[in-house]
Amino acid sequence: MSQFINQQRRSFLGIAGGALAAAGFGIIAPARAQSKATALPAIKRGARRSIGPVKQINAGVLNVGYVEMGPASGPAVILLHGWPYDIHSYADVAPALAEAGYRVIVPHLRGYGTTRFLSTDTMRSGQPVAVSADIIALMDALKIEKAVLGGYDWGARTANIMAVLWPERCKAMVSVSGYLIGSQQAGKVPLPPKAELQWWYQFYFATKRGREGYAKNRHDFAKLIWQLASPKWQFDDATYDRSAAAFENPDHVDIVIHNYRWRLGLAEGEAKYDTYEKTLAQAPVIAIPTITMEGDANGAPHPEPAAYAKKFSGHYEHRLITGGIGHNLPQEAPQAFAQAIIDVSRM
C-alpha cells in the first residue's frame, strides 16, 4: 500500500489550481499544465476477464513475467501494479492503449505471478529502489530506451523513484496518490494516531506472528485489504481470485514482509543501493510531465494533493476521479486512467 507522507512529516505544501469537471472526473490543474486530451472510445469496466499471454524474459536478477500489447513500433508505456494486486489491474486499460497505438508492457513485479529470481543467492528484497531497478533492467532487456510510466501503490512509488534516479528513461508519468517517495528516516517519525491506525498491517508484518499469518492466510488477508482500500468497489470472487493466483509466487511473502519492515527500519536494504537511498531521502522534485490521480473513495493511506503538488516541477495536473473509486484506480476507473496516460504522453 502507498507510503503515507503527511504534512506534519514534510513541508510539501502547494495548492493546486481551480477545479474543472470533464469526462466524468474532476481535474485540479496548476496554471502550467497543458492538457492535450484526445478522447478514447468508451471502456467498460471489467469487460476483459483476463490479460495475456504472459511472456518471460531475463532482466537483471529476474526472469520477468510480462504482458505486451500493441505495435512494437508504438510509443512505450509501462504499467505497474501494487500490493496486493497484479497485472489484472490493467486488464481493461492495456488493450485500450494498445488499440490507440501504444506499445504496452505490464510486468509482474518481483514476488508476483510468474516473475522469478535467477539465483537462489539473490536477496529477496522488497526495497522500493530494488523494484525500480528491476523495471530499468526490464526496459534494457526489451530494448526500450524511454517509456511513459503508469502506476498505483507500489507501482506509483516505483515510477516516482525511476523518474528521480533515471529521468532520461522516463518520458512522462501517471501516478495514483501523487508523490510516494519515502525513506527509512522518514518512516521512523510517528504519525498522528488515526494515520497510524491505517497502517495496522505494517505493524502486523513487523512481527513473527504477522509473517506467519500472512504466509498462512494470504488469500483472505489480501482480499480484506482490497475491501478496506476500495470500500465501494463491488468486485466478485472471480475478479479477486484471478489476481490472488499471483500471490502464490514462492518469493511473495519474503518480498512483502521485507518491504514493510524495511520502511520501518527493521530490515536492512542492499548496500549497492545506499547512494540512491541518500538521494531519495532528500525527497527530490520530479521534473518529468506528470498527472497525479486520486479516487474519491480511496480507503488506503494516502496524502492529500496539496501536500505534494509542488513536488512536480514539469507540466503537471491532478485529477480527482469521482463515483466511489478506491485504491485500485486503474481497474476501478480504466477509462480515466487510460485517458490520463494518453494525455500525459502528449504534454
C-alpha angles and dihedrals in degrees: 000000000000118000108245113231102186130195093249090058098043133025093224095143123159131138117226119222130261126316124253133183118226138155094347097309137082123244125205106189132176115228092256094061116109113201116199099175121183110183119238123219112266115285117208111216112240094009091126112063095188143018125215165342095260115223127197130221135168110244124166110312093345145071097221126211110212143158120229124195136170134031117331089225094052125105108281121247122183117198118199127199130210140220126318093011138075144206092303088079083081099043091116099029100052098055091047092053091045091053088051089059103264126134100233124199120188112181131189105238119233109291095027136096117327096343110119138177115251093219133041087216096063114106112253091230126172092187105143095230090054090055089050092050088053090062093049088052090049091052089052092050091049092044093240110154098185135006144180108244127214128180152137132208109350087001094057091047090050091051092047092053092047090051090055101040100033106023092154088066095050122077097180141327145225109203122185112215091014126243111019106166110131139163140212090253092055089046091061093063113097117240128214111283095256091052092048090052090059089058095056093127092054090059090044090054090052090070132072088236089054094053092049091045093052092046091051099039105026094130094056093034094056091045089056090052090052090052095047095043094047105028095170098044108104098201118171128231093258091056092049096043091052089062096035090066087072090063091066088077107128092235097044100098094045092050095047096045093047091049095057096038090050090054090057093046091249095119131043122242128216114288092222089070097050094104091050091050091054089056094047092047088067089063092231123206118257113233104186120096108277141185114194120199139192134185117230091231102043106151095184125091109278138154124248115258092241089060094063107024093105093050088082116071100176129065104322142181134171120210126195110206112210133196102078096303115170139190100302091065100166092056096039097043106021094159093057094043096048090047090052091053091053093045095049092046088062098047 
